[in-house]
Amino acid sequence: MSYSASSEFTDLVSAKLALIEDELGRQAGADTPFVTEAANHIISAGGKRFRPLLVVLCSQFGDAVNDADLVRAAVVMELTHVASLYHDDVMDEASRRRGAPSANLRWGNSVAIMVGDYLFSKASLAVAELGVDFVKLQARTFSRLVQGQIAETRGPSQGQDPLAHYLKVVADKTGSLIAASRRSRSEERR
Ligand code: FPP
Ligand code: MG
């Protein structure tokens, strides 16, 4: 690929990521200034936006995807990820997330858990707009993610190979959502 072609591609990806960023902020809006602030806290603290990036990159393969659906899919993945981080920081008693004070440190465990739930509800609402296949993908992914987290919390069972347990934990709690982020083609969602 020539330099100018690669620069054009970078511009295209950056433009889509900018649309996604705007929508993420909008989706984290709530009925009260407090929930809006708390729900935006970890989103605006930064993050790599790896899952949205994967959605954008995969959208370049196969049939064209319209921007509205692309943005929605990317937002669903990032909101689910961020929601899980609110919960994870409670479980890990973490004091920092993305370089900022964690939500649990700022507002306590109960608020952090409920803000995670709030963001997850917004992801659920957005995924409904994408149709049943996407809802199923999201639900199956979430089921794996949570089971991965439970398996990590409980540790390997007696006689289980600790490395195999660890690899399954990371595949389920982290890999599942990353894998879902690249499954933007309709035929792969089932
Ligand atoms: C980071 O792990 C956390 C995850 C990959 C997901 C954890 C999932 C849950 C807590 C369930 C979420 C439930 C709802 C309802 C949204 P880590 O602690 O290994 O990584 P870290 O260093 O980034 O904290
Ligand atoms: Mg953690």
Tab-separated table of C-alpha atoms and ligand atoms in Angstrom:
chain	number	residue	atom	x	y	z
A	1	MET	CA	0.000	0.000	0.000
A	2	SER	CA	1.407	3.414	-0.931
A	3	TYR	CA	1.842	6.102	1.729
A	4	SER	CA	-1.064	8.169	0.408
A	5	ALA	CA	-3.370	5.123	0.308
A	6	SER	CA	-2.443	4.297	3.874
A	7	SER	CA	-2.969	7.902	4.938
A	8	GLU	CA	-6.420	7.881	3.310
A	9	PHE	CA	-7.240	4.721	5.210
A	10	THR	CA	-6.067	6.262	8.483
A	11	ASP	CA	-8.267	9.303	7.821
A	12	LEU	CA	-11.269	7.066	7.156
A	13	VAL	CA	-10.735	5.077	10.349
A	14	SER	CA	-10.173	8.257	12.382
A	15	ALA	CA	-13.368	9.820	11.023
A	16	LYS	CA	-15.418	6.759	12.018
A	17	LEU	CA	-13.794	6.627	15.461
A	18	ALA	CA	-14.702	10.299	15.950
A	19	LEU	CA	-18.366	9.503	15.183
A	20	ILE	CA	-18.226	6.619	17.657
A	21	GLU	CA	-16.671	8.844	20.332
A	22	ASP	CA	-19.496	11.392	20.001
A	23	GLU	CA	-22.127	8.681	20.251
A	24	LEU	CA	-20.467	7.087	23.289
A	25	GLY	CA	-20.713	10.389	25.155
A	26	ARG	CA	-24.345	10.767	24.072
A	27	GLN	CA	-25.250	7.229	25.139
A	28	ALA	CA	-23.765	7.792	28.594
A	29	GLY	CA	-26.162	10.697	29.102
A	30	ALA	CA	-28.857	10.098	31.715
A	31	ASP	CA	-31.859	11.776	33.367
A	32	THR	CA	-29.789	13.446	36.091
A	33	PRO	CA	-26.483	15.339	35.992
A	34	PHE	CA	-25.048	12.940	38.581
A	35	VAL	CA	-25.698	9.749	36.584
A	36	THR	CA	-24.493	11.478	33.416
A	37	GLU	CA	-21.253	12.440	35.152
A	38	ALA	CA	-20.724	9.044	36.769
A	39	ALA	CA	-21.516	7.165	33.539
A	40	ASN	CA	-19.144	9.367	31.542
A	41	HIS	CA	-16.391	9.139	34.139
A	42	ILE	CA	-14.567	6.061	32.823
A	43	ILE	CA	-15.501	6.733	29.188
A	44	SER	CA	-13.929	10.182	29.240
A	45	ALA	CA	-10.927	8.967	31.247
A	46	GLY	CA	-9.595	7.548	27.952
A	47	GLY	CA	-8.916	3.962	26.958
A	48	LYS	CA	-7.597	2.442	23.755
A	49	ARG	CA	-11.025	1.999	22.101
A	50	PHE	CA	-9.650	-1.310	20.844
A	51	ARG	CA	-13.075	-2.907	20.414
A	52	PRO	CA	-14.546	0.030	18.409
A	53	LEU	CA	-11.386	0.037	16.290
A	54	LEU	CA	-11.864	-3.652	15.543
A	55	VAL	CA	-15.498	-3.041	14.545
A	56	VAL	CA	-14.372	-0.259	12.186
A	57	LEU	CA	-11.574	-2.334	10.651
A	58	CYS	CA	-13.837	-5.350	10.115
A	59	SER	CA	-16.491	-3.158	8.518
A	60	GLN	CA	-14.052	-2.657	5.645
A	61	PHE	CA	-14.425	-6.307	4.616
A	62	GLY	CA	-17.435	-7.648	2.716
A	63	ASP	CA	-20.602	-5.665	1.970
A	64	ALA	CA	-20.694	-1.993	2.890
A	65	VAL	CA	-22.095	-1.183	6.342
A	66	ASN	CA	-23.892	2.116	6.879
A	67	ASP	CA	-22.361	4.516	9.384
A	68	ALA	CA	-25.347	4.434	11.738
A	69	ASP	CA	-25.110	0.642	12.195
A	70	LEU	CA	-21.332	0.739	12.351
A	71	VAL	CA	-21.384	3.362	15.111
A	72	ARG	CA	-24.100	1.449	16.976
A	73	ALA	CA	-22.148	-1.839	16.859
A	74	ALA	CA	-18.962	-0.153	18.067
A	75	VAL	CA	-20.809	1.680	20.843
A	76	VAL	CA	-22.444	-1.560	22.007
A	77	MET	CA	-19.015	-3.203	22.330
A	78	GLU	CA	-17.391	-0.297	24.155
A	79	LEU	CA	-20.363	0.297	26.492
A	80	THR	CA	-20.401	-3.399	27.426
A	81	HIS	CA	-16.657	-3.266	28.033
A	82	VAL	CA	-16.847	-0.100	30.150
A	83	ALA	CA	-19.831	-1.455	32.114
A	84	SER	CA	-17.796	-4.548	32.960
A	85	LEU	CA	-14.913	-2.335	34.131
A	86	TYR	CA	-17.157	-0.515	36.647
A	87	HIS	CA	-18.029	-3.918	38.103
A	88	ASP	CA	-14.501	-5.273	37.829
A	89	ASP	CA	-13.069	-2.364	39.808
A	90	VAL	CA	-15.519	-3.073	42.624
A	91	MET	CA	-14.514	-6.740	42.663
A	92	ASP	CA	-10.800	-5.903	42.531
A	93	GLU	CA	-11.166	-2.988	44.993
A	94	ALA	CA	-9.252	-0.949	42.419
A	95	SER	CA	-8.521	2.692	43.092
A	96	ARG	CA	-7.632	3.736	39.549
A	97	ARG	CA	-8.989	3.077	36.070
A	98	ARG	CA	-7.587	4.512	32.856
A	99	GLY	CA	-5.403	6.834	34.910
A	100	ALA	CA	-8.360	8.343	36.787
A	101	PRO	CA	-9.756	7.544	40.227
A	102	SER	CA	-12.039	4.517	39.872
A	103	ALA	CA	-15.799	5.040	40.171
A	104	ASN	CA	-15.913	2.888	43.316
A	105	LEU	CA	-13.283	5.079	44.942
A	106	ARG	CA	-15.143	8.264	44.005
A	107	TRP	CA	-18.719	7.228	44.726
A	108	GLY	CA	-18.593	3.875	46.550
A	109	ASN	CA	-19.315	0.299	45.470
A	110	SER	CA	-23.096	0.556	45.206
A	111	VAL	CA	-23.045	3.524	42.849
A	112	ALA	CA	-20.231	2.002	40.767
A	113	ILE	CA	-22.178	-1.252	40.335
A	114	MET	CA	-25.392	0.537	39.384
A	115	VAL	CA	-23.618	2.846	36.931
A	116	GLY	CA	-22.162	-0.286	35.311
A	117	ASP	CA	-25.719	-1.651	35.112
A	118	TYR	CA	-26.888	1.634	33.615
A	119	LEU	CA	-24.262	1.491	30.861
A	120	PHE	CA	-25.109	-2.127	30.218
A	121	SER	CA	-28.772	-1.144	29.817
A	122	LYS	CA	-27.731	1.452	27.233
A	123	ALA	CA	-25.721	-1.197	25.362
A	124	SER	CA	-28.803	-3.455	25.407
A	125	LEU	CA	-31.009	-0.699	24.022
A	126	ALA	CA	-28.529	0.070	21.234
A	127	VAL	CA	-28.043	-3.578	20.281
A	128	ALA	CA	-31.816	-4.008	19.910
A	129	GLU	CA	-31.651	-1.543	16.985
A	130	LEU	CA	-29.263	-3.887	15.184
A	131	GLY	CA	-31.637	-6.839	15.097
A	132	VAL	CA	-32.069	-10.247	16.650
A	133	ASP	CA	-28.798	-11.789	15.399
A	134	PHE	CA	-26.847	-9.035	17.056
A	135	VAL	CA	-28.891	-9.317	20.265
A	136	LYS	CA	-28.057	-13.033	20.363
A	137	LEU	CA	-24.374	-12.365	19.756
A	138	GLN	CA	-24.367	-9.801	22.545
A	139	ALA	CA	-26.215	-12.076	24.981
A	140	ARG	CA	-23.971	-15.076	24.293
A	141	THR	CA	-20.887	-12.906	24.610
A	142	PHE	CA	-22.079	-11.447	27.891
A	143	SER	CA	-22.825	-14.913	29.202
A	144	ARG	CA	-19.236	-16.003	28.404
A	145	LEU	CA	-17.775	-12.807	29.842
A	146	VAL	CA	-19.564	-13.205	33.162
A	147	GLN	CA	-18.790	-16.931	33.387
A	148	GLY	CA	-15.127	-16.143	32.729
A	149	GLN	CA	-15.173	-13.657	35.592
A	150	ILE	CA	-16.879	-16.195	37.895
A	151	ALA	CA	-14.308	-18.863	36.947
A	152	GLU	CA	-11.501	-16.426	37.757
A	153	THR	CA	-13.068	-15.590	41.117
A	154	ARG	CA	-13.421	-19.279	42.034
A	155	GLY	CA	-10.038	-20.404	40.708
A	156	PRO	CA	-9.198	-23.773	39.158
A	157	SER	CA	-11.207	-26.728	40.418
A	158	GLN	CA	-9.441	-29.613	42.092
A	159	GLY	CA	-7.237	-31.465	39.638
A	160	GLN	CA	-7.764	-28.869	36.884
A	161	ASP	CA	-4.646	-27.728	35.055
A	162	PRO	CA	-4.088	-24.118	36.272
A	163	LEU	CA	-2.785	-22.991	32.877
A	164	ALA	CA	-5.799	-24.422	31.036
A	165	HIS	CA	-8.049	-22.731	33.605
A	166	TYR	CA	-6.278	-19.411	33.141
A	167	LEU	CA	-6.444	-19.595	29.340
A	168	LYS	CA	-10.178	-20.320	29.482
A	169	VAL	CA	-10.708	-17.434	31.920
A	170	VAL	CA	-8.987	-14.893	29.667
A	171	ALA	CA	-10.651	-16.261	26.528
A	172	ASP	CA	-14.074	-15.915	28.184
A	173	LYS	CA	-13.773	-12.725	30.208
A	174	THR	CA	-11.682	-10.744	27.705
A	175	GLY	CA	-11.438	-12.641	24.420
A	176	SER	CA	-15.189	-13.120	23.995
A	177	LEU	CA	-15.969	-9.408	23.630
A	178	ILE	CA	-12.958	-8.840	21.399
A	179	ALA	CA	-14.106	-11.738	19.195
A	180	ALA	CA	-17.642	-10.309	19.093
A	181	SER	CA	-16.217	-6.944	18.010
A	182	ARG	CA	-14.830	-8.436	14.838
A	183	ARG	CA	-18.007	-10.337	13.983
A	184	SER	CA	-19.612	-7.462	12.145
A	185	ARG	CA	-20.723	-9.578	9.191
A	186	SER	CA	-24.312	-10.763	9.552
A	187	GLU	CA	-23.570	-14.371	8.553
A	188	GLU	CA	-21.115	-14.700	11.456
A	189	ARG	CA	-23.374	-13.483	14.231
A	190	ARG	CA	-25.290	-16.698	14.850
B	1	FPP	C1	-10.907	-6.780	33.595
B	1	FPP	O1	-10.183	-7.785	34.242
B	1	FPP	C2	-12.365	-7.159	33.557
B	1	FPP	C3	-13.003	-7.860	32.599
B	1	FPP	C4	-12.308	-8.299	31.371
B	1	FPP	C5	-14.469	-8.193	32.672
B	1	FPP	C6	-15.001	-8.516	34.054
B	1	FPP	C7	-16.493	-8.801	34.038
B	1	FPP	C8	-17.352	-8.559	35.054
B	1	FPP	C9	-16.898	-7.997	36.343
B	1	FPP	C10	-18.838	-8.799	34.887
B	1	FPP	C11	-19.505	-7.523	34.353
B	1	FPP	C12	-20.960	-7.479	34.532
B	1	FPP	C13	-21.841	-6.497	34.024
B	1	FPP	C14	-23.300	-6.544	34.407
B	1	FPP	C15	-21.444	-5.441	33.083
B	1	FPP	P1	-8.814	-7.529	34.995
B	1	FPP	O2	-9.091	-7.225	36.430
B	1	FPP	O3	-7.985	-8.750	34.736
B	1	FPP	O4	-8.136	-6.320	34.217
B	1	FPP	P2	-7.816	-4.841	34.692
B	1	FPP	O5	-6.355	-4.845	35.020
B	1	FPP	O6	-8.114	-3.967	33.504
B	1	FPP	O7	-8.649	-4.519	35.891
B	2	MG	MG	-9.389	-5.532	37.442
